[in-house]
Amino acid sequence: MKPVFGIVGCGSIARFHFNGLAKAGARVAHVADLNEAVAQPYAERFGARLSKDYRAVIADPEITAVSVLTSSRFHHEICRAALAAGKDVICEKTMMDNAREAEDTVRAVAASGRLFFTAFMKRFFPAARKAKELVPQLGRVFSATVRSFQPWGDLYTLTSDKGYEWILANYGGAVLKCAGSHMLDLAMFLLGRPESLYAHLDFLPGSRLDRKAVAVLQYPGGMTATFEAAVHPLQKIGPARDAWDEGIEINGVHGRLTLRTVMWDQPERNAASLVHYDNATGSATEHRFDIVNPFDEEMKYFAECLEKRVPGRPGVVDGFHVDAVIEAMMQSAEQRSAITLDWKGIAE
Ligand SMILES: NC(=O)c1ccc[n+]([C@@H]2O[C@H](COP(=O)([O-])OP(=O)(O)OC[C@H]3O[C@@H](n4cnc5c(N)ncnc54)[C@H](O)[C@@H]3O)[C@@H](O)[C@H]2O)c1
């Protein structure tokens, strides 16, 4: 049966979901936002019912799947309510506000028997999919670097977080939750989950605004990944010289993969790229892909999984992984010590 969507939260990320669902031919029958004015155009476009209260969407008998696109601090309550009402869920990242809520949601999904997807859209770049296919050709992987440098301006010489408070209020953190979360998901998509980590976070003095997050992630067998997420004011860095400098390099005994991603809200301007160096031939192959919007790919995939009733990825466990790693990084930075990740008996 084709899913019928209800959308909760019609702010900045919503247009990517609505556009992707429209292209997938999906039906959206109910939209909600505390600010009805931002939901109104979507209600009109899709001929959908409009509510202020998310509970109206969840109580709507026509809705089979609820997309939760509010700030992450409301995700737990809304996702729990949707699951309890027997709805499938698509949840924006970061999935939850903390690891405890994320673990609870994993268990709630298992108990409900419903399908749950976490919207880490960077997995849907064709380059990321190809990288996943090629990782086994690298042989034993011994090293990786994971980086997200995003052009937010100069937060290093600022003396106050005035003008940035909304980021903390909306997203529960700055560079680690907004930028780092995606790259942590992509790293775990390609490399699996780490055993332990050691992290350092750099905050704007006197503020909770994290402007740089650095970590060493340790994996079974001695593999390590270094991770760095930072905001910066450098206008022309990155492969497209648009200040976006983000990617993953993976080194194995048989070769290297270099994946570069592109500016998240203009994904149709550039294609993410992938270079595969093969040690046996000594040659590097640059894989080129159609320029596709990963949000469109993601929505099409989620709608298909919902129709076929298959639990695709990224799912609730992937959301939990990222929330748990972020929390461990915060703890590690605060305690200035390494943290062994507690996966709470949840299978990878
Ligand atoms: N995938 C990405 O690259 C990406 C990019 C940006 C944001 N996000 C994620 O998307 C989510 C939303 O971010 P945003 O930038 O769109 O925020 P936003 O503030 O622009 O939009 C959130 C909307 O939710 C509404 N809302 C909040 N609580 C509600 C409730 N209880 N019931 C109904 N509506 C409610 C708000 O009124 C607002 O219109 C966050 O989890 C964020 O991390 C993901």
Short mmCIF file of C-alpha atoms and ligand atoms in Angstrom, two decimals:
data_model
loop_
_atom_site.label_atom_id
_atom_site.label_comp_id
_atom_site.label_asym_id
_atom_site.label_seq_id
_atom_site.Cartn_x
_atom_site.Cartn_y
_atom_site.Cartn_z
CA MET A 1 0.00 0.00 0.00
CA LYS A 2 1.31 3.43 -0.87
CA PRO A 3 2.16 5.55 2.18
CA VAL A 4 0.12 8.65 2.95
CA PHE A 5 2.27 11.31 4.57
CA GLY A 6 1.65 13.77 7.35
CA ILE A 7 4.36 16.40 7.82
CA VAL A 8 5.09 18.00 11.20
CA GLY A 9 7.28 21.11 10.98
CA CYS A 10 7.32 23.22 7.81
CA GLY A 11 10.46 25.29 8.37
CA SER A 12 13.68 25.53 6.38
CA ILE A 13 14.35 21.83 5.77
CA ALA A 14 10.73 21.05 4.87
CA ARG A 15 10.92 22.19 1.25
CA PHE A 16 13.43 19.43 0.46
CA HIS A 17 11.06 16.82 1.89
CA PHE A 18 8.02 18.26 0.14
CA ASN A 19 9.83 18.58 -3.20
CA GLY A 20 11.25 15.06 -2.93
CA LEU A 21 7.88 13.57 -2.00
CA ALA A 22 6.20 15.45 -4.86
CA LYS A 23 8.76 14.09 -7.34
CA ALA A 24 8.23 10.59 -5.91
CA GLY A 25 4.49 10.99 -6.57
CA ALA A 26 3.74 10.55 -2.86
CA ARG A 27 0.53 11.77 -1.29
CA VAL A 28 0.81 14.32 1.53
CA ALA A 29 -2.58 14.59 3.23
CA HIS A 30 -1.93 16.62 6.40
CA VAL A 31 0.64 19.24 7.40
CA ALA A 32 1.22 20.91 10.76
CA ASP A 33 3.30 23.73 12.14
CA LEU A 34 2.96 25.87 15.24
CA ASN A 35 3.28 28.71 12.77
CA GLU A 36 0.42 27.96 10.39
CA ALA A 37 1.58 30.64 7.95
CA VAL A 38 4.65 28.57 6.95
CA ALA A 39 2.55 25.41 6.53
CA GLN A 40 -0.23 27.06 4.52
CA PRO A 41 1.56 27.09 1.11
CA TYR A 42 2.35 23.37 1.44
CA ALA A 43 -1.24 22.60 2.44
CA GLU A 44 -2.40 24.39 -0.70
CA ARG A 45 0.18 22.79 -2.96
CA PHE A 46 -0.66 19.26 -1.84
CA GLY A 47 -4.37 19.76 -1.14
CA ALA A 48 -3.56 18.69 2.43
CA ARG A 49 -5.31 19.37 5.71
CA LEU A 50 -3.63 22.03 7.86
CA SER A 51 -3.18 21.96 11.65
CA LYS A 52 -1.24 23.81 14.26
CA ASP A 53 -1.04 20.87 16.66
CA TYR A 54 1.04 17.87 15.56
CA ARG A 55 -1.37 15.60 17.43
CA ALA A 56 -3.99 16.26 14.76
CA VAL A 57 -1.65 14.76 12.14
CA ILE A 58 -0.94 11.74 14.29
CA ALA A 59 -4.64 11.20 15.00
CA ASP A 60 -5.54 11.48 11.31
CA PRO A 61 -6.68 7.99 10.22
CA GLU A 62 -5.64 8.57 6.59
CA ILE A 63 -1.99 9.19 7.54
CA THR A 64 0.28 6.13 7.52
CA ALA A 65 3.69 7.87 7.82
CA VAL A 66 4.65 10.97 9.79
CA SER A 67 7.67 13.09 8.79
CA VAL A 68 9.10 14.85 11.84
CA LEU A 69 10.85 18.03 10.68
CA THR A 70 10.81 20.17 13.81
CA SER A 71 13.86 21.12 15.86
CA SER A 72 15.51 17.98 17.19
CA ARG A 73 14.51 18.73 20.77
CA PHE A 74 10.87 17.94 19.87
CA HIS A 75 11.67 14.78 17.90
CA HIS A 76 11.42 12.38 20.84
CA GLU A 77 7.93 13.39 21.92
CA ILE A 78 6.56 13.53 18.37
CA CYS A 79 8.18 10.30 17.17
CA ARG A 80 7.04 8.42 20.28
CA ALA A 81 3.47 9.67 19.80
CA ALA A 82 3.50 8.74 16.09
CA LEU A 83 4.80 5.23 16.80
CA ALA A 84 2.25 4.76 19.59
CA ALA A 85 -0.47 5.67 17.11
CA GLY A 86 0.78 2.99 14.70
CA LYS A 87 2.41 5.35 12.19
CA ASP A 88 5.69 4.86 10.37
CA VAL A 89 8.17 7.70 10.85
CA ILE A 90 10.70 9.69 8.85
CA CYS A 91 12.73 11.82 11.25
CA GLU A 92 15.18 14.60 10.41
CA LYS A 93 18.66 14.51 11.89
CA THR A 94 19.93 14.74 14.51
CA MET A 95 17.44 12.03 15.34
CA MET A 96 17.12 12.96 19.02
CA ASP A 97 18.47 15.49 21.46
CA ASN A 98 20.66 12.95 23.30
CA ALA A 99 21.69 9.29 23.41
CA ARG A 100 19.14 8.34 26.07
CA GLU A 101 16.23 9.51 23.91
CA ALA A 102 17.80 7.79 20.91
CA GLU A 103 18.12 4.47 22.74
CA ASP A 104 14.52 4.77 23.92
CA THR A 105 13.40 5.38 20.35
CA VAL A 106 15.26 2.29 19.08
CA ARG A 107 13.37 0.21 21.60
CA ALA A 108 10.06 1.93 20.84
CA VAL A 109 10.46 1.23 17.12
CA ALA A 110 11.23 -2.45 17.80
CA ALA A 111 8.19 -2.76 20.08
CA SER A 112 5.92 -0.98 17.60
CA GLY A 113 6.84 -3.00 14.52
CA ARG A 114 6.66 0.23 12.50
CA LEU A 115 9.24 1.45 9.99
CA PHE A 116 11.51 4.34 10.96
CA PHE A 117 13.96 6.28 8.80
CA THR A 118 16.45 8.93 9.87
CA ALA A 119 17.05 11.55 7.20
CA PHE A 120 20.81 11.53 6.80
CA MET A 121 20.61 12.67 3.20
CA LYS A 122 24.36 12.62 2.43
CA ARG A 123 24.19 8.85 2.06
CA PHE A 124 22.09 9.49 -1.05
CA PHE A 125 24.81 11.18 -3.08
CA PRO A 126 25.61 8.65 -5.82
CA ALA A 127 29.29 9.15 -4.88
CA ALA A 128 28.59 7.98 -1.32
CA ARG A 129 26.75 4.89 -2.60
CA LYS A 130 29.64 4.08 -4.94
CA ALA A 131 32.13 4.55 -2.09
CA LYS A 132 30.19 2.01 -0.04
CA GLU A 133 30.40 -0.44 -2.96
CA LEU A 134 34.16 0.12 -3.33
CA VAL A 135 35.26 -0.02 0.33
CA PRO A 136 35.75 -3.83 0.23
CA GLN A 137 38.25 -3.34 -2.64
CA LEU A 138 40.52 -1.38 -0.29
CA GLY A 139 41.36 -4.53 1.66
CA ARG A 140 42.16 -4.01 5.31
CA VAL A 141 41.37 -0.38 6.14
CA PHE A 142 43.88 1.16 8.52
CA SER A 143 43.11 4.86 8.45
CA ALA A 144 40.46 7.42 7.58
CA THR A 145 40.01 11.18 7.79
CA VAL A 146 36.57 12.72 8.07
CA ARG A 147 36.16 16.45 7.64
CA SER A 148 33.44 19.06 7.50
CA PHE A 149 34.57 22.67 7.08
CA GLN A 150 31.54 24.90 6.60
CA PRO A 151 31.47 28.65 5.85
CA TRP A 152 29.66 30.16 8.81
CA GLY A 153 31.95 33.20 9.07
CA ASP A 154 34.62 34.10 11.58
CA LEU A 155 33.50 32.73 14.92
CA TYR A 156 37.08 32.71 16.17
CA THR A 157 37.45 36.42 16.81
CA LEU A 158 33.84 36.98 17.91
CA THR A 159 33.37 38.00 21.51
CA SER A 160 29.69 37.08 21.90
CA ASP A 161 27.25 34.59 20.40
CA LYS A 162 24.71 37.35 19.74
CA GLY A 163 23.03 36.55 16.43
CA TYR A 164 23.82 32.85 16.78
CA GLU A 165 21.57 32.02 19.78
CA TRP A 166 18.90 30.67 17.44
CA ILE A 167 21.29 27.95 16.27
CA LEU A 168 21.71 26.63 19.80
CA ALA A 169 17.99 26.98 20.51
CA ASN A 170 16.99 25.27 17.29
CA TYR A 171 19.59 22.56 16.82
CA GLY A 172 20.86 21.95 20.38
CA GLY A 173 24.44 22.67 19.33
CA ALA A 174 26.42 24.18 16.50
CA VAL A 175 29.11 22.60 14.33
CA LEU A 176 29.04 19.11 15.82
CA LYS A 177 25.28 18.63 15.59
CA CYS A 178 24.68 20.59 12.38
CA ALA A 179 27.72 19.69 10.27
CA GLY A 180 29.50 16.90 12.12
CA SER A 181 26.44 14.68 12.53
CA HIS A 182 26.14 14.11 8.77
CA MET A 183 29.79 13.20 8.39
CA LEU A 184 29.68 10.90 11.41
CA ASP A 185 26.75 9.11 9.78
CA LEU A 186 28.60 8.90 6.48
CA ALA A 187 31.71 7.59 8.26
CA MET A 188 29.69 4.91 10.05
CA PHE A 189 27.88 4.04 6.79
CA LEU A 190 31.27 3.36 5.19
CA LEU A 191 33.35 2.11 8.12
CA GLY A 192 30.98 0.80 10.77
CA ARG A 193 30.78 2.07 14.31
CA PRO A 194 33.81 2.84 16.49
CA GLU A 195 34.72 1.23 19.80
CA SER A 196 36.02 4.31 21.55
CA LEU A 197 36.96 7.92 20.95
CA TYR A 198 38.85 10.87 22.29
CA ALA A 199 37.53 14.34 21.46
CA HIS A 200 38.22 18.03 21.86
CA LEU A 201 35.54 20.69 21.40
CA ASP A 202 36.30 24.36 20.95
CA PHE A 203 33.55 26.74 22.10
CA LEU A 204 33.10 30.45 21.61
CA PRO A 205 34.26 31.72 25.03
CA GLY A 206 31.34 32.17 27.41
CA SER A 207 28.94 30.32 25.08
CA ARG A 208 27.71 26.81 24.34
CA LEU A 209 28.38 27.47 20.66
CA ASP A 210 30.84 24.81 19.47
CA ARG A 211 32.79 26.12 16.53
CA LYS A 212 35.25 23.23 16.16
CA ALA A 213 35.04 19.54 17.07
CA VAL A 214 38.01 17.20 16.70
CA ALA A 215 38.16 13.51 17.56
CA VAL A 216 40.14 10.33 17.12
CA LEU A 217 37.81 7.38 16.63
CA GLN A 218 39.16 3.90 17.32
CA TYR A 219 37.76 0.84 15.58
CA PRO A 220 38.18 -2.90 16.18
CA GLY A 221 41.50 -4.16 14.82
CA GLY A 222 43.39 -0.91 15.37
CA MET A 223 41.85 1.17 12.57
CA THR A 224 41.57 4.84 13.45
CA ALA A 225 39.67 7.72 11.93
CA THR A 226 40.42 11.34 12.60
CA PHE A 227 37.41 13.64 12.55
CA GLU A 228 37.31 17.41 12.32
CA ALA A 229 34.27 19.64 11.95
CA ALA A 230 34.85 23.38 11.93
CA VAL A 231 33.15 26.59 10.94
CA HIS A 232 35.39 29.01 9.09
CA PRO A 233 35.54 32.35 7.25
CA LEU A 234 37.63 31.20 4.26
CA GLN A 235 35.63 32.17 1.18
CA LYS A 236 37.23 30.22 -1.65
CA ILE A 237 38.38 26.91 -0.20
CA GLY A 238 37.02 23.49 -1.18
CA PRO A 239 36.87 21.67 -4.53
CA ALA A 240 34.18 23.98 -5.96
CA ARG A 241 35.92 27.04 -4.42
CA ASP A 242 32.61 27.87 -2.74
CA ALA A 243 34.00 27.60 0.82
CA TRP A 244 32.45 24.15 1.29
CA ASP A 245 35.21 21.72 2.22
CA GLU A 246 33.87 18.37 3.28
CA GLY A 247 34.72 14.75 2.67
CA ILE A 248 36.12 11.43 3.75
CA GLU A 249 39.38 9.76 2.81
CA ILE A 250 39.71 6.04 3.50
CA ASN A 251 43.05 4.22 3.28
CA GLY A 252 43.28 0.46 2.95
CA VAL A 253 46.18 -1.82 2.14
CA HIS A 254 44.97 -2.07 -1.49
CA GLY A 255 44.00 1.51 -2.15
CA ARG A 256 42.40 4.80 -1.18
CA LEU A 257 38.96 6.35 -1.62
CA THR A 258 38.52 10.12 -1.55
CA LEU A 259 34.89 11.24 -1.31
CA ARG A 260 34.02 14.94 -1.50
CA THR A 261 30.53 16.17 -0.72
CA VAL A 262 28.95 19.46 -1.77
CA MET A 263 27.06 22.33 -0.18
CA TRP A 264 24.01 20.80 1.45
CA ASP A 265 21.31 23.23 0.32
CA GLN A 266 22.59 23.63 -3.24
CA PRO A 267 23.21 19.98 -4.10
CA GLU A 268 22.18 20.48 -7.71
CA ARG A 269 25.02 22.91 -8.39
CA ASN A 270 27.71 20.27 -8.10
CA ALA A 271 27.94 16.54 -7.93
CA ALA A 272 29.73 14.97 -5.01
CA SER A 273 32.87 13.26 -6.34
CA LEU A 274 34.79 10.10 -5.69
CA VAL A 275 38.36 9.13 -6.57
CA HIS A 276 39.52 5.54 -6.20
CA TYR A 277 43.25 4.90 -6.13
CA ASP A 278 44.05 1.24 -6.77
CA ASN A 279 47.47 0.15 -5.53
CA ALA A 280 47.67 -2.90 -7.84
CA THR A 281 47.60 -0.78 -11.01
CA GLY A 282 48.90 2.46 -9.52
CA SER A 283 46.04 4.29 -11.21
CA ALA A 284 43.39 6.58 -9.78
CA THR A 285 39.87 6.53 -11.23
CA GLU A 286 37.66 9.55 -10.90
CA HIS A 287 34.04 8.43 -10.77
CA ARG A 288 31.63 10.96 -12.20
CA PHE A 289 27.93 10.91 -11.52
CA ASP A 290 24.76 12.57 -12.69
CA ILE A 291 24.03 15.66 -10.69
CA VAL A 292 21.15 14.58 -8.51
CA ASN A 293 19.55 16.09 -5.47
CA PRO A 294 20.20 13.61 -2.65
CA PHE A 295 17.02 14.75 -0.87
CA ASP A 296 14.99 13.61 -3.91
CA GLU A 297 16.77 10.26 -3.93
CA GLU A 298 16.20 9.90 -0.22
CA MET A 299 12.46 10.64 -0.36
CA LYS A 300 11.98 8.29 -3.31
CA TYR A 301 13.80 5.52 -1.43
CA PHE A 302 11.89 6.06 1.84
CA ALA A 303 8.55 6.10 -0.02
CA GLU A 304 9.48 2.84 -1.81
CA CYS A 305 10.57 1.17 1.45
CA LEU A 306 7.32 2.24 3.09
CA GLU A 307 5.27 0.89 0.20
CA LYS A 308 7.15 -2.43 0.12
CA ARG A 309 7.33 -2.59 3.96
CA VAL A 310 11.11 -3.01 4.07
CA PRO A 311 13.26 -1.51 6.85
CA GLY A 312 15.78 0.50 4.82
CA ARG A 313 18.73 2.50 6.10
CA PRO A 314 19.48 5.00 7.50
CA GLY A 315 17.06 3.92 10.19
CA VAL A 316 16.57 4.37 13.89
CA VAL A 317 19.78 2.51 14.77
CA ASP A 318 21.81 4.83 12.52
CA GLY A 319 20.24 7.82 14.26
CA PHE A 320 21.13 6.27 17.62
CA HIS A 321 24.73 5.70 16.51
CA VAL A 322 25.22 9.35 15.63
CA ASP A 323 23.50 10.65 18.77
CA ALA A 324 25.61 8.30 20.92
CA VAL A 325 28.88 9.32 19.25
CA ILE A 326 28.05 13.02 19.61
CA GLU A 327 27.26 12.57 23.28
CA ALA A 328 30.46 10.57 23.84
CA MET A 329 32.45 13.33 22.12
CA MET A 330 30.92 15.91 24.45
CA GLN A 331 31.74 13.76 27.48
CA SER A 332 35.26 13.06 26.28
CA ALA A 333 35.94 16.75 25.69
CA GLU A 334 34.57 17.69 29.08
CA GLN A 335 36.43 14.95 30.97
CA ARG A 336 39.56 15.19 28.83
CA SER A 337 39.66 11.43 28.59
CA ALA A 338 38.89 8.66 26.12
CA ILE A 339 35.36 7.22 26.15
CA THR A 340 34.44 3.63 25.36
CA LEU A 341 31.18 3.66 23.45
CA ASP A 342 28.34 1.81 25.12
CA TRP A 343 26.11 0.51 22.34
CA LYS A 344 23.57 -0.69 24.90
CA GLY A 345 23.32 -4.14 23.35
CA ILE A 346 21.81 -2.66 20.18
CA ALA A 347 22.94 -4.56 17.08
CA GLU A 348 24.71 -2.59 14.37
N1 LIG B 1 19.47 17.33 6.42
C1 LIG B 1 20.00 18.51 6.57
O1 LIG B 1 20.96 18.81 5.94
C2 LIG B 1 19.36 19.48 7.54
C3 LIG B 1 19.52 20.85 7.34
C4 LIG B 1 18.85 21.72 8.20
C5 LIG B 1 18.08 21.24 9.25
N2 LIG B 1 17.99 19.89 9.43
C6 LIG B 1 17.19 19.35 10.56
O2 LIG B 1 15.80 19.57 10.29
C7 LIG B 1 15.11 19.84 11.52
C8 LIG B 1 14.37 21.17 11.37
O3 LIG B 1 15.31 22.19 11.11
P1 LIG B 1 14.87 23.52 10.34
O4 LIG B 1 16.12 24.20 9.96
O5 LIG B 1 13.87 23.22 9.29
O6 LIG B 1 14.19 24.33 11.54
P2 LIG B 1 13.11 25.48 11.42
O7 LIG B 1 13.08 26.18 12.72
O8 LIG B 1 13.33 26.29 10.17
O9 LIG B 1 11.74 24.69 11.22
C9 LIG B 1 11.15 23.94 12.24
C10 LIG B 1 9.65 24.17 12.17
O10 LIG B 1 9.02 23.29 13.11
C11 LIG B 1 7.95 23.98 13.71
N3 LIG B 1 7.66 23.33 15.00
C12 LIG B 1 8.44 23.28 16.11
N4 LIG B 1 7.83 22.57 17.07
C13 LIG B 1 6.64 22.15 16.55
C14 LIG B 1 5.58 21.37 17.06
N5 LIG B 1 5.59 20.88 18.31
N6 LIG B 1 4.53 21.12 16.25
C15 LIG B 1 4.49 21.62 14.99
N7 LIG B 1 5.48 22.38 14.46
C16 LIG B 1 6.54 22.63 15.23
C17 LIG B 1 8.46 25.41 13.85
O11 LIG B 1 7.38 26.33 13.99
C18 LIG B 1 9.24 25.59 12.55
O12 LIG B 1 8.44 26.16 11.52
C19 LIG B 1 16.15 19.82 12.63
O13 LIG B 1 16.15 18.55 13.22
C20 LIG B 1 17.46 20.04 11.89
O14 LIG B 1 18.59 19.51 12.52
C21 LIG B 1 18.58 19.02 8.59
#
